[in-house]
Coordinates of C-alpha atoms in Angstrom, one line a residue:
X615 CA -23.1 77.7 31.6
X616 CA -23.7 80.0 33.9
X617 CA -26.6 79.2 35.9
X618 CA -28.8 82.3 34.6
X619 CA -28.9 80.3 31.8
X620 CA -29.6 77.3 33.7
X621 CA -32.6 79.2 34.6
X622 CA -33.7 80.6 32.1
X623 CA -34.1 76.8 30.2
X624 CA -35.8 76.2 34.0
X625 CA -38.7 78.4 33.4
X626 CA -38.8 76.6 29.7
X627 CA -39.6 74.1 30.0
X628 CA -41.6 75.0 33.3
X629 CA -44.2 76.7 30.5
X630 CA -43.8 74.4 28.4
X631 CA -44.7 71.7 30.8
X632 CA -48.0 74.3 31.7
X633 CA -49.4 74.1 28.1
X634 CA -48.6 70.8 27.3
X635 CA -50.5 69.6 30.8
X636 CA -53.6 72.7 30.9
X637 CA -53.2 73.0 27.1
X638 CA -55.5 69.9 26.1
X639 CA -57.2 70.9 29.9
X640 CA -58.5 74.1 28.4
X641 CA -59.5 71.9 25.0
X642 CA -62.1 69.5 26.9
X643 CA -63.1 72.8 28.9
X644 CA -63.6 74.5 25.3
X645 CA -64.8 71.2 24.0
X646 CA -68.0 71.1 26.7
X647 CA -69.2 73.1 24.6
X648 CA -68.2 72.5 20.9
X649 CA -68.4 68.2 21.1
X650 CA -71.4 67.4 23.9
X651 CA -73.8 67.5 22.8
X652 CA -75.8 66.6 26.4
X653 CA -75.7 67.0 30.2
X654 CA -74.0 62.8 30.1
X655 CA -71.1 63.6 27.8
X656 CA -71.1 67.2 28.8
X657 CA -70.6 65.5 31.9
X658 CA -68.5 62.2 31.3
X659 CA -65.6 64.9 29.4
X660 CA -65.4 67.3 32.5
X661 CA -64.1 64.5 34.2
X662 CA -61.4 63.2 32.1
X663 CA -60.0 66.7 33.8
X664 CA -61.5 65.4 36.8
X665 CA -58.4 63.8 38.8
X666 CA -56.0 66.1 37.4
X667 CA -57.5 69.3 36.5
X668 CA -55.5 71.0 39.7
X669 CA -52.4 69.8 39.3
X670 CA -51.5 70.7 35.8
X671 CA -51.9 74.2 37.0
X672 CA -49.4 73.5 39.6
X673 CA -47.0 74.3 36.7
X674 CA -48.8 77.8 36.2
X675 CA -47.7 78.9 40.2
X676 CA -44.4 77.1 40.1
X677 CA -43.7 78.4 36.4
X678 CA -44.1 82.1 38.3
X679 CA -42.7 81.7 41.0
X680 CA -39.2 80.0 39.5
X681 CA -39.4 83.7 37.2
X682 CA -39.9 85.8 40.7
X683 CA -36.8 84.7 42.2
X684 CA -34.2 83.4 39.8
X685 CA -35.4 86.8 37.4
X686 CA -37.2 89.5 39.1
X687 CA -36.9 92.7 36.8
X688 CA -38.8 90.4 34.1
X689 CA -41.5 89.7 36.7
X690 CA -41.4 92.9 37.9
X691 CA -42.1 94.4 34.0
X692 CA -43.7 91.7 32.6
X693 CA -46.5 91.8 35.6
X694 CA -46.8 95.5 35.1
X695 CA -46.7 95.9 32.2
X696 CA -49.4 92.3 31.5
X697 CA -51.3 93.6 34.4
X698 CA -54.9 93.3 32.4
X699 CA -55.1 89.8 30.6
X700 CA -53.2 88.3 33.1
X701 CA -55.3 89.6 36.5
X702 CA -58.3 87.8 33.0
X703 CA -56.5 85.1 33.1
X704 CA -55.8 85.2 37.1
X705 CA -59.7 85.1 38.0
X706 CA -60.5 82.9 34.7
X707 CA -58.8 80.3 36.6
X708 CA -60.1 81.1 40.0
X709 CA -63.8 81.2 38.4
X710 CA -62.8 78.0 36.9
X711 CA -61.6 75.9 39.8
X712 CA -65.3 76.6 41.7
X713 CA -66.7 75.3 38.9
X714 CA -65.3 72.5 38.3
X715 CA -66.0 71.4 42.2
X716 CA -69.7 73.2 42.7
X717 CA -70.9 72.1 39.5
X718 CA -72.9 69.0 40.6
X719 CA -73.1 70.6 44.3
X720 CA -76.9 70.8 42.8
X721 CA -79.2 68.5 41.0
X722 CA -81.2 72.2 39.3
X723 CA -80.6 72.0 35.8
X724 CA -80.0 76.2 35.8
X725 CA -77.8 75.6 38.4
X726 CA -75.8 73.5 36.1
X727 CA -76.0 74.9 32.7
X728 CA -74.6 78.2 34.8
X729 CA -71.5 76.0 35.8
X730 CA -71.1 74.3 32.5
X731 CA -70.7 78.2 31.0
X732 CA -68.5 78.8 33.8
X733 CA -66.1 75.4 32.3
X734 CA -66.4 77.1 28.4
X735 CA -65.2 80.8 28.9
X736 CA -62.8 80.2 31.3
X737 CA -60.7 77.9 28.6
X738 CA -62.1 80.0 26.4
X739 CA -60.9 83.2 27.6
X740 CA -57.2 81.4 29.1
X741 CA -56.0 79.9 26.0
X742 CA -56.0 82.0 24.3
X743 CA -54.9 85.3 26.1
X744 CA -51.7 83.2 26.8
X745 CA -51.0 83.1 23.4
X746 CA -51.0 87.1 23.1
X747 CA -48.9 87.2 26.2
X748 CA -46.1 85.0 25.2
X749 CA -46.6 86.8 21.6
X750 CA -45.6 89.9 23.0
X751 CA -42.7 88.7 24.7
X752 CA -41.7 87.7 22.4
X753 CA -42.3 90.3 20.0
X754 CA -40.5 92.6 22.1
X755 CA -43.4 95.2 24.0
X756 CA -42.4 99.5 24.9
X757 CA -39.5 98.9 27.5
X758 CA -37.8 102.4 28.4
X759 CA -34.4 102.5 30.1
X760 CA -35.6 101.9 33.9
X761 CA -37.5 98.3 32.6
X762 CA -40.4 99.7 32.9
X763 CA -43.2 99.0 30.5
X764 CA -45.1 101.7 29.3
X765 CA -47.4 100.6 26.3
X766 CA -51.3 100.5 26.4
X767 CA -53.4 97.7 26.9
X768 CA -54.1 98.1 23.5
X769 CA -50.5 97.7 22.0
X770 CA -50.5 94.9 23.9
X771 CA -53.3 93.5 20.9
X772 CA -50.8 94.0 17.6
X773 CA -51.6 91.3 15.2
X774 CA -48.3 89.6 16.1
X775 CA -50.1 88.7 19.2
X776 CA -53.1 88.5 18.2
X777 CA -52.1 85.7 15.5
X778 CA -51.0 83.5 18.6
X779 CA -53.9 84.1 20.2
X780 CA -55.4 82.2 17.7
X781 CA -53.2 79.5 17.6
X782 CA -52.6 78.6 21.4
X783 CA -56.8 78.7 21.2
X784 CA -57.3 76.1 18.1
X785 CA -53.7 73.8 18.9
X786 CA -55.3 73.3 22.8
X787 CA -58.1 73.0 21.1
X788 CA -56.9 70.1 19.0
X789 CA -54.8 68.7 21.7
X790 CA -58.1 68.1 24.2
X791 CA -60.2 66.3 21.2
X792 CA -57.3 64.0 20.5
X793 CA -57.1 63.3 24.4
X794 CA -60.6 63.1 24.8
X795 CA -60.6 60.9 22.2
X796 CA -58.3 58.9 23.7
X797 CA -59.7 59.0 27.2
X798 CA -63.3 58.7 26.2
X799 CA -65.2 55.4 24.8
X800 CA -68.4 55.2 22.3
X801 CA -70.0 57.9 20.1
X802 CA -67.8 60.4 21.5
X803 CA -64.5 59.1 21.1
X804 CA -65.4 58.4 17.2
X805 CA -67.2 62.8 17.0
X806 CA -63.6 63.8 19.1
X807 CA -62.1 62.4 16.7
X808 CA -63.5 64.0 14.0
X809 CA -63.7 67.1 15.9
X810 CA -59.4 66.8 16.0
X811 CA -59.5 66.4 12.0
X812 CA -61.4 69.5 11.5
X813 CA -59.4 71.8 14.3
X814 CA -56.2 70.1 13.2
X815 CA -56.6 71.2 10.3
X816 CA -57.0 75.4 11.4
X817 CA -54.2 74.5 13.7
X818 CA -51.3 73.0 11.1
X819 CA -52.7 76.7 8.0
X820 CA -52.7 79.4 12.1
X821 CA -49.3 78.0 13.7
X822 CA -47.7 77.9 10.6
X823 CA -48.3 81.5 8.9
X824 CA -47.5 82.4 13.3
X825 CA -44.2 80.3 13.6
X826 CA -43.1 81.2 9.9
X827 CA -43.3 84.9 11.4
X828 CA -41.5 84.2 14.4
X829 CA -38.9 82.1 13.0
X830 CA -38.6 85.5 9.9
X831 CA -38.3 88.5 13.6
X832 CA -36.5 86.5 15.3
X833 CA -35.6 82.9 14.8
X834 CA -31.9 81.0 14.5
X835 CA -30.7 78.1 12.9
X836 CA -31.9 75.8 17.3
X837 CA -35.6 78.4 16.7
X838 CA -35.9 76.5 13.0
X839 CA -35.3 73.6 13.9
X840 CA -37.8 73.5 16.3
X841 CA -39.7 75.0 14.1
X842 CA -39.1 71.8 11.3
X843 CA -40.1 69.8 14.9
X844 CA -42.9 71.1 15.2
X845 CA -44.9 71.3 12.3
X846 CA -44.5 67.0 11.9
X847 CA -45.0 67.0 14.5
X848 CA -48.6 68.2 14.0
X849 CA -49.0 66.8 10.7
X850 CA -48.0 63.2 12.6
X851 CA -50.7 64.5 14.4
X852 CA -53.3 65.1 12.0
X853 CA -52.8 61.4 10.9
X854 CA -52.6 59.5 13.2
X855 CA -55.9 60.9 14.4
X856 CA -57.3 59.3 11.4
X857 CA -55.8 55.8 11.6
X858 CA -57.7 55.7 14.6
X859 CA -54.2 55.8 17.1
X860 CA -55.7 58.1 20.2
X861 CA -52.2 57.6 22.3
X862 CA -49.6 58.4 19.0
X863 CA -51.7 61.7 18.1
X864 CA -52.1 62.5 22.0
X865 CA -48.3 62.2 21.9
X866 CA -47.2 63.7 18.5
X867 CA -49.3 66.6 19.1
X868 CA -47.6 66.9 22.6
X869 CA -44.8 67.3 20.2
X870 CA -45.9 70.2 18.8
X871 CA -47.3 71.6 21.7
X872 CA -43.0 71.1 23.2
X873 CA -41.7 72.1 20.3
X874 CA -43.3 75.4 19.6
X875 CA -43.0 76.4 23.2
X876 CA -39.5 75.9 22.3
X877 CA -39.5 78.2 18.9
X878 CA -40.4 80.4 21.5
X879 CA -37.8 81.0 24.1
X880 CA -35.0 79.7 21.5
X881 CA -36.1 82.9 19.5
X882 CA -36.2 85.7 22.2
X883 CA -32.7 83.6 24.2
X884 CA -31.1 85.8 25.1
X885 CA -33.2 88.5 25.8
X886 CA -36.5 87.9 28.4
X887 CA -38.3 90.5 27.7
X888 CA -37.7 92.7 23.9
X889 CA -37.7 96.5 23.9
X890 CA -39.1 98.0 20.6
X891 CA -37.4 101.5 21.7
X892 CA -34.4 100.5 22.0
X893 CA -33.0 97.3 21.9
X894 CA -30.3 98.4 24.8
X895 CA -32.7 98.2 27.2
X896 CA -33.7 94.6 26.9
X897 CA -34.8 92.7 29.7
X898 CA -32.0 89.8 29.6
X899 CA -31.0 86.6 30.9
X900 CA -28.4 88.6 32.4
X901 CA -28.8 91.8 33.7
X902 CA -33.0 90.5 34.8
X903 CA -31.8 87.7 37.3
X904 CA -31.1 87.6 40.7
X905 CA -27.2 87.1 42.4
X906 CA -25.2 83.2 41.9
X907 CA -26.2 82.6 45.2
X908 CA -29.9 82.8 44.9
X909 CA -29.8 81.0 41.5
X910 CA -27.3 78.9 44.1
X911 CA -30.0 77.7 45.7
X912 CA -32.6 77.8 43.6
X913 CA -30.9 74.8 42.5
X914 CA -30.3 72.6 44.7
X915 CA -34.5 72.9 46.4
X916 CA -35.8 72.0 42.4
X917 CA -33.1 69.2 42.0
X918 CA -34.7 67.7 45.5
X919 CA -38.5 69.2 45.1
X920 CA -39.7 68.4 41.0
X921 CA -38.3 64.6 41.0
X922 CA -41.1 63.8 43.7
X923 CA -43.6 66.3 41.7
X924 CA -43.3 64.5 38.9
X925 CA -43.4 61.0 40.0
X926 CA -45.9 61.8 42.7
X927 CA -48.2 63.4 39.1
X928 CA -47.0 60.7 37.0
X929 CA -48.7 58.3 39.8
X930 CA -52.2 60.2 39.7
X931 CA -52.4 60.1 35.1
X932 CA -51.8 56.3 35.9
X933 CA -54.0 55.6 38.1
X934 CA -57.1 57.2 35.7
X935 CA -55.4 56.4 32.6
X936 CA -58.8 54.3 32.1
X937 CA -61.4 55.3 29.2
X938 CA -64.5 56.3 29.9
X939 CA -68.2 56.9 28.7
X940 CA -71.6 58.2 29.9
X941 CA -72.2 54.1 31.1
X942 CA -70.3 54.5 33.7
X943 CA -72.2 57.8 35.4
X944 CA -73.7 56.6 37.4
X945 CA -76.0 58.8 38.5
X946 CA -76.9 60.2 34.7
X947 CA -78.8 63.0 35.9
X948 CA -75.8 64.5 37.5

């Protein structure tokens, strides 16, 4: 296996980790409107991800940086062609971070309500747009012989990509619901399980349609295996949720995300960004990669830094592993 193949796998792992962690993060943000009935419950939801949301976003920075360093042609075409949706995602992530930090800075109800609105929308919009973006990456876009995107924003809003957006939106919401059930106590925990069932059933329908479309369009034997794993894990997550086994349900919903993202990358390889104009103009792991020397240096750096980051982030989740409820909110007014 060549180093550019290794880095394709590593970038797939980074995006998978991001969607696994930020997926329930976005889901909890969406649930602040769908599940929480009052300000104390919204605060409980926010507190479940309060210690970890910013660490989850590090995976996005790492995935973007790795793409830039390992596959500069891919990065250039992706971020120039998808400029507007990626800019919207970036603005949402900035506003979302500010909302988490500023919401409790003042006690006025309007102040907190406005920031809670911001948390909801800046969770929902990226959850949808990430699916649209990856749907276009897998399905292919208009790339010319100079490896430049020559389509429009409207071209990105095709049926396949929009279905991909619905998949990530519903899947992240389901992932967030089972995480909420895992991290809370009392009535909110029960209602989270009930909502997870409803959202999970919708997710199963749209996800199956999207994954089957992907398999029919660009799939292979390896992607078919990943599809089967994703569907089986989602069904098992729903069963575990109904049985009140929140830990298993969360783990299995995570497996669903991992398998679904793996399927996209397996069906994509060896391309990194197919061209719908001419197959010879597609970006591949070969023509989009950096020099072997660059990839070698990156591999050494990743080998040293990655275990340290994983250990630190794992320790963070262990420290904040306990369940919380409204009774644990010291100042109920906030």
